[in-house]
Amino acid sequence: MLRKNLLATLCASVLISAGPVLSAPAQTMKSEDGTLEVTPVVTGLEHPWALAFLPDSKGMLVTERPGNLRLVTAEGKLSAPLNGVPTVWAKGQGGLLDVALSPDFKQDRMVYLSYAEGGGQGGKAGTAVGRGRLSDDMTALKDFQVILRQEPKLSVGNHFGSRLVFDRDGYLFVTLGENNDRPTAQDLDKLQGKVVRIYPDGTVPKDNPFVGQANVRPEIWSYGQRNPQGAALNPWNGTLWENEHGPLGGDEVNIIERGKNYGWPLATHGINYSGQPIPEAKGETAEGTVAPNHVWEKSPGLSGMAFYDADRFKAWQRNVFIGALISQELIRLEFDGDKVIHEERLLGDFKKRIRDVRQGPDGYLYVLTDEENGGLYKVGLKLLAD
Ligand SMILES: [Ca+2]
């Protein structure tokens, strides 16, 4: 119904205006850099999780956690679910998760998905990644193939991760949750609690840090991750940044380096939800582990992450934005080099769980809200010249 109303509004506004196609009413909110304008693009999305912009203003692909992949056209029209998407295990935090386009999408039309996959012992699930070719009419993924799987599958509904990030050289990085089975994050024979690096077809680069070692998964790039639900490539130097949920307290941003141990569960700023310390934890730091680049003692509930490198809103240049689920905000971080020097919480008046944030080709931010009736919203700063 909401969607219908929005479309009606859109159609009406298109008829009376030759200006931007999207003219649904914007909500305004205060921010340090000026008035934020928050415009609904599409509502009626069921727990949307991730989005990926298609080239040539063809709109974007959006995942919904229960298992649907949809196209949102540049005009804000929502498609039926695409065919050819794998069956997902949609329980707890599980379901259809991230979506990313091949770096060579214009040639190969490959779409990558991460998702929770069932079939484990005792009805458990693990994270899987696969790819399929987007049909020319954009109604289906063709020839979907799995390229990575967490085996064994250990989750009863928690901590799947996951984000998909291609680096400048075309390697695919996948962030993988520890399935709420803490010690596995330190076990190099498992893919729980890891960041992996693979070729786009799932094969393993020979220069990965643990290749050739016995009883070790050669896909592993870094380990000691808990539940990394955000990751992005730093556009200024090509490094991989990741963020992850701590337990009670201790959400982290990490800069991911080859072969390093990011500490979970040996080092953490958080405690168990029961109020008890994490049994394996030696403290906030532990020998041989990398401390987070930034940590929140009180967990905002970090999810999708975006670097801002567009020209449109100068005040946001070189900022990082992260969706916050628990605090229901969009976090804006300012940096001196890699060090966080200022934080602002945006969209607090919105009171919605922010699942993902991406910079659009138009320089606006696009956010997804994690709700039964979730939405895709365009966020900009009202400039004096507008
Ligand atoms: Ca850590």
XYZ file of C-alpha atoms and ligand atoms in Angstrom:
387
model
C 0.000 0.000 0.000
C 2.810 2.369 0.960
C 4.569 1.463 -2.231
C 1.456 2.221 -4.253
C 1.108 5.606 -2.598
C 4.720 6.404 -3.265
C 4.371 5.439 -6.906
C 1.254 7.560 -7.183
C 3.155 10.498 -5.710
C 6.041 9.834 -8.060
C 3.810 9.686 -11.123
C 2.031 12.883 -10.110
C 5.279 14.706 -9.562
C 6.703 13.496 -12.866
C 3.676 14.908 -14.644
C 4.064 18.359 -13.155
C 7.835 18.581 -13.089
C 10.569 18.156 -15.640
C 13.093 18.112 -12.817
C 14.483 15.105 -10.963
C 12.349 12.011 -11.351
C 12.377 11.286 -7.646
C 10.292 13.967 -5.966
C 8.665 12.120 -3.072
C 8.440 14.289 0.022
C 11.701 14.652 1.915
C 12.051 14.644 5.668
C 14.512 17.172 7.019
C 16.754 16.686 10.043
C 19.499 18.753 11.624
C 23.165 17.899 11.317
C 26.487 19.611 12.031
C 27.024 20.257 8.326
C 23.552 21.606 7.574
C 20.046 20.318 7.064
C 19.792 16.669 6.069
C 17.194 15.776 3.481
C 15.949 12.202 3.652
C 13.878 11.121 0.674
C 12.162 7.739 0.361
C 13.091 5.959 -2.862
C 11.239 2.700 -2.199
C 9.355 1.428 0.836
C 7.746 -1.958 1.428
C 11.046 -3.851 1.371
C 11.110 -6.816 3.734
C 14.218 -6.541 5.912
C 16.460 -5.198 3.125
C 20.121 -6.033 3.783
C 22.326 -4.678 0.993
C 22.326 -2.767 -2.258
C 24.552 -2.518 -5.303
C 24.338 0.191 -7.966
C 24.170 -0.952 -11.573
C 26.206 0.990 -14.139
C 24.690 3.417 -16.648
C 21.880 4.604 -14.339
C 20.131 1.242 -14.546
C 19.134 1.479 -10.873
C 20.281 -0.900 -8.207
C 19.937 -4.419 -6.875
C 18.604 -4.814 -3.342
C 18.607 -7.959 -1.198
C 15.841 -8.754 1.259
C 16.914 -11.065 4.093
C 14.022 -13.554 3.675
C 15.556 -14.457 0.301
C 14.566 -12.042 -2.435
C 16.760 -10.051 -4.774
C 14.983 -7.141 -6.449
C 15.771 -4.418 -8.911
C 14.996 -0.805 -8.036
C 14.936 1.165 -11.281
C 16.402 4.657 -11.522
C 12.775 5.853 -11.477
C 12.194 4.202 -8.103
C 10.153 1.287 -9.392
C 10.531 -1.982 -7.487
C 10.663 -5.213 -9.500
C 9.288 -8.621 -8.649
C 11.855 -10.933 -7.015
C 14.476 -12.068 -9.531
C 14.530 -15.736 -10.479
C 17.607 -17.918 -10.080
C 18.509 -16.800 -6.560
C 19.570 -19.680 -4.270
C 17.377 -20.927 -1.450
C 18.514 -19.232 1.725
C 18.246 -20.209 5.395
C 16.158 -17.312 6.668
C 16.147 -17.633 10.439
C 17.531 -15.363 13.142
C 20.201 -13.233 11.485
C 20.359 -15.623 8.533
C 19.027 -15.187 5.031
C 20.054 -13.369 1.883
C 22.805 -10.946 2.877
C 25.217 -8.968 0.693
C 25.161 -8.266 -3.045
C 28.100 -7.061 -5.139
C 28.736 -6.649 -8.844
C 31.739 -8.071 -10.630
C 34.410 -5.432 -11.318
C 33.925 -6.479 -14.985
C 30.141 -6.335 -14.746
C 29.711 -4.505 -18.047
C 31.330 -7.482 -19.793
C 30.385 -10.482 -17.640
C 27.156 -9.290 -15.887
C 28.121 -11.365 -12.820
C 26.271 -10.685 -9.560
C 27.707 -12.023 -6.291
C 25.525 -12.889 -3.305
C 26.341 -13.934 0.236
C 23.736 -15.757 2.267
C 23.058 -18.206 5.057
C 22.836 -21.751 3.739
C 21.227 -24.622 5.609
C 22.094 -28.303 5.466
C 24.446 -28.558 8.410
C 24.260 -31.237 11.107
C 21.415 -30.699 13.526
C 19.754 -28.202 11.222
C 22.599 -25.703 11.460
C 23.612 -23.140 8.831
C 26.708 -21.389 7.538
C 27.572 -18.534 5.235
C 27.912 -19.214 1.519
C 28.865 -17.059 -1.451
C 27.906 -17.600 -5.063
C 27.508 -15.818 -8.348
C 25.144 -15.760 -11.301
C 24.823 -13.803 -14.528
C 22.163 -11.082 -14.591
C 19.877 -11.765 -17.549
C 19.601 -9.036 -20.178
C 16.015 -8.324 -19.151
C 17.169 -8.137 -15.523
C 14.554 -10.598 -14.268
C 16.884 -13.461 -13.292
C 20.320 -14.649 -12.278
C 21.470 -17.356 -14.684
C 23.652 -20.370 -13.855
C 24.109 -19.506 -10.182
C 27.158 -21.275 -8.741
C 28.434 -21.455 -5.167
C 32.084 -20.369 -4.895
C 32.637 -20.433 -1.109
C 31.097 -22.244 1.866
C 31.613 -22.307 5.600
C 32.053 -25.988 6.443
C 31.166 -27.252 8.963
C 28.012 -25.173 9.328
C 27.756 -24.161 12.977
C 25.118 -21.456 13.295
C 21.719 -21.857 14.898
C 20.837 -18.349 13.738
C 23.634 -15.958 14.671
C 26.784 -14.374 13.268
C 26.970 -15.042 9.541
C 28.667 -11.722 8.660
C 28.944 -10.918 5.761
C 30.113 -8.433 3.172
C 31.623 -8.840 -0.276
C 34.338 -6.419 -1.385
C 36.445 -6.474 -4.541
C 39.811 -4.779 -4.265
C 41.616 -2.812 -6.963
C 43.299 -5.966 -8.298
C 39.995 -7.827 -8.617
C 40.374 -10.156 -5.631
C 37.154 -10.864 -3.771
C 37.205 -10.415 0.009
C 34.428 -11.963 2.081
C 33.851 -11.220 5.765
C 32.537 -14.252 7.648
C 30.955 -14.404 11.111
C 31.997 -16.997 13.705
C 28.475 -18.496 13.823
C 28.357 -17.542 17.540
C 30.901 -20.292 18.217
C 33.679 -18.137 19.697
C 36.774 -20.378 19.611
C 36.332 -21.069 15.899
C 37.473 -17.514 15.111
C 40.985 -18.688 16.094
C 40.765 -22.063 14.306
C 42.548 -21.855 10.984
C 40.941 -25.076 9.761
C 37.539 -23.334 9.653
C 36.106 -20.345 7.842
C 34.176 -19.079 10.872
C 35.300 -15.643 12.100
C 37.528 -14.920 9.122
C 38.113 -12.564 6.235
C 38.908 -14.590 3.141
C 40.481 -13.610 -0.171
C 39.610 -15.526 -3.316
C 39.534 -15.146 -7.062
C 36.096 -14.310 -8.474
C 35.569 -17.996 -9.385
C 36.310 -19.090 -5.810
C 39.797 -20.464 -6.425
C 42.563 -19.534 -4.022
C 45.392 -17.114 -4.857
C 48.763 -18.788 -4.289
C 50.044 -15.770 -2.351
C 47.396 -15.990 0.375
C 49.130 -16.020 3.780
C 48.368 -19.601 4.871
C 48.587 -21.444 1.550
C 50.456 -24.732 1.859
C 50.070 -25.099 5.641
C 48.552 -28.334 6.939
C 44.992 -28.287 8.310
C 44.479 -24.676 7.322
C 41.875 -23.224 4.973
C 43.942 -21.492 2.293
C 41.197 -18.928 1.606
C 41.946 -17.195 4.940
C 43.343 -13.660 4.731
C 42.807 -12.625 8.373
C 41.247 -14.215 11.458
C 39.877 -13.478 14.920
C 36.749 -11.734 13.591
C 33.436 -11.993 15.448
C 30.478 -10.888 13.351
C 31.664 -8.566 10.592
C 28.566 -7.062 8.988
C 30.339 -4.123 7.365
C 33.283 -3.760 5.000
C 34.423 -1.404 2.271
C 37.513 -0.576 0.271
C 39.245 2.663 1.256
C 39.106 4.589 -2.040
C 42.200 6.647 -1.248
C 44.677 3.848 -0.627
C 42.928 0.602 -1.577
C 43.031 -0.962 1.908
C 40.180 -3.128 3.164
C 38.248 -1.787 6.143
C 35.903 -3.958 8.137
C 33.568 -3.394 11.058
C 32.130 -5.937 13.415
C 29.757 -6.372 16.320
C 31.344 -6.854 19.712
C 29.473 -8.867 22.340
C 27.919 -6.527 24.956
C 30.088 -3.503 24.110
C 33.190 -3.365 21.980
C 32.001 -2.829 18.397
C 35.086 -2.370 16.221
C 36.424 -0.885 13.015
C 39.488 -2.741 11.745
C 41.900 -2.148 8.896
C 42.466 -5.617 7.525
C 46.026 -6.736 6.841
C 47.335 -9.945 5.372
C 47.634 -12.847 7.823
C 46.820 -10.845 10.958
C 44.837 -11.961 14.011
C 42.118 -9.472 14.976
C 41.744 -10.943 18.418
C 38.279 -12.398 18.973
C 37.693 -13.949 21.482
C 41.129 -13.459 23.089
C 40.918 -9.669 23.064
C 37.715 -7.632 23.334
C 36.340 -4.468 24.890
C 33.009 -6.226 25.470
C 31.538 -8.757 27.860
C 28.900 -11.469 27.518
C 25.253 -10.447 27.414
C 24.914 -12.315 30.719
C 27.179 -9.687 32.279
C 30.006 -12.221 32.694
C 33.425 -11.779 31.063
C 34.151 -13.649 27.822
C 35.809 -16.863 29.126
C 38.615 -16.905 26.542
C 39.385 -13.174 26.799
C 42.740 -12.088 28.203
C 41.648 -8.444 28.241
C 41.108 -5.574 25.853
C 44.365 -6.512 24.150
C 46.216 -9.780 23.728
C 49.697 -10.570 22.502
C 49.901 -11.318 18.811
C 46.576 -9.677 18.006
C 45.796 -6.417 16.245
C 43.865 -3.830 18.280
C 40.866 -2.259 16.548
C 41.425 0.952 14.623
C 38.400 2.320 16.468
C 36.202 0.847 19.188
C 32.885 1.765 20.789
C 32.539 0.738 24.436
C 28.745 0.928 24.064
C 27.733 -0.992 20.943
C 25.875 0.997 18.285
C 25.309 -2.327 16.422
C 27.450 -1.674 13.335
C 26.414 -2.805 9.874
C 27.047 -1.540 6.307
C 29.862 0.919 5.722
C 30.724 3.504 3.052
C 33.597 5.847 2.354
C 32.505 9.209 0.982
C 34.625 10.381 -1.947
C 32.039 12.201 -4.080
C 32.160 15.889 -4.949
C 28.511 16.654 -4.243
C 28.706 17.315 -0.502
C 32.097 18.832 0.257
C 31.499 18.713 4.028
C 31.410 14.902 3.879
C 34.562 14.377 1.856
C 36.918 11.780 3.340
C 34.273 10.773 5.905
C 33.174 7.222 6.669
C 29.506 6.373 7.235
C 28.330 3.276 9.109
C 24.789 2.062 9.682
C 23.849 1.410 13.306
C 21.157 -1.133 14.136
C 20.901 -0.908 17.918
C 21.220 2.861 18.277
C 19.156 3.394 15.091
C 21.448 6.010 13.582
C 23.837 6.665 10.766
C 27.338 7.181 12.145
C 29.562 9.762 10.458
C 33.293 9.574 11.212
C 35.977 12.178 10.477
C 39.617 11.185 10.247
C 43.146 12.442 10.558
C 44.863 9.854 8.393
C 43.398 6.573 9.662
C 42.589 7.904 13.138
C 39.008 8.829 14.053
C 38.978 12.426 15.323
C 35.253 13.158 15.348
C 31.983 11.267 15.360
C 28.467 12.476 14.621
C 25.255 10.447 14.862
C 22.812 11.216 12.042
C 19.174 10.253 11.403
C 18.425 9.860 15.124
C 14.970 11.410 14.546
C 14.291 8.701 12.001
C 14.272 5.929 14.651
C 15.038 3.135 12.208
C 17.636 0.361 12.209
C 20.147 1.358 9.501
C 21.316 -1.849 7.805
C 23.358 -0.563 4.894
C 24.763 2.671 3.535
C 26.277 3.254 0.101
C 27.410 6.266 -1.852
C 25.365 6.579 -5.024
C 26.790 7.574 -8.400
C 25.011 10.921 -7.866
C 26.968 11.609 -4.670
C 24.003 11.089 -2.368
C 24.058 8.475 0.388
C 21.578 5.627 0.108
C 20.516 3.803 3.256
C 18.432 0.712 3.900
C 16.296 0.315 7.006
C 16.041 -3.141 8.556
C 12.334 -3.506 9.202
C 9.404 -5.674 8.205
C 8.361 -2.719 6.061
C 11.857 -1.449 5.361
C 12.866 1.192 2.900
C 15.563 2.621 0.712
C 16.205 6.289 1.440
C 18.325 8.891 -0.278
C 20.203 11.159 2.129
C 21.728 14.494 1.198
C 22.652 17.840 2.649
C 20.485 20.771 1.684
C 22.952 23.136 0.095
C 22.405 26.881 0.098
C 22.607 26.922 -3.696
C 19.720 24.422 -4.034
Ca 39.087 -7.444 17.434
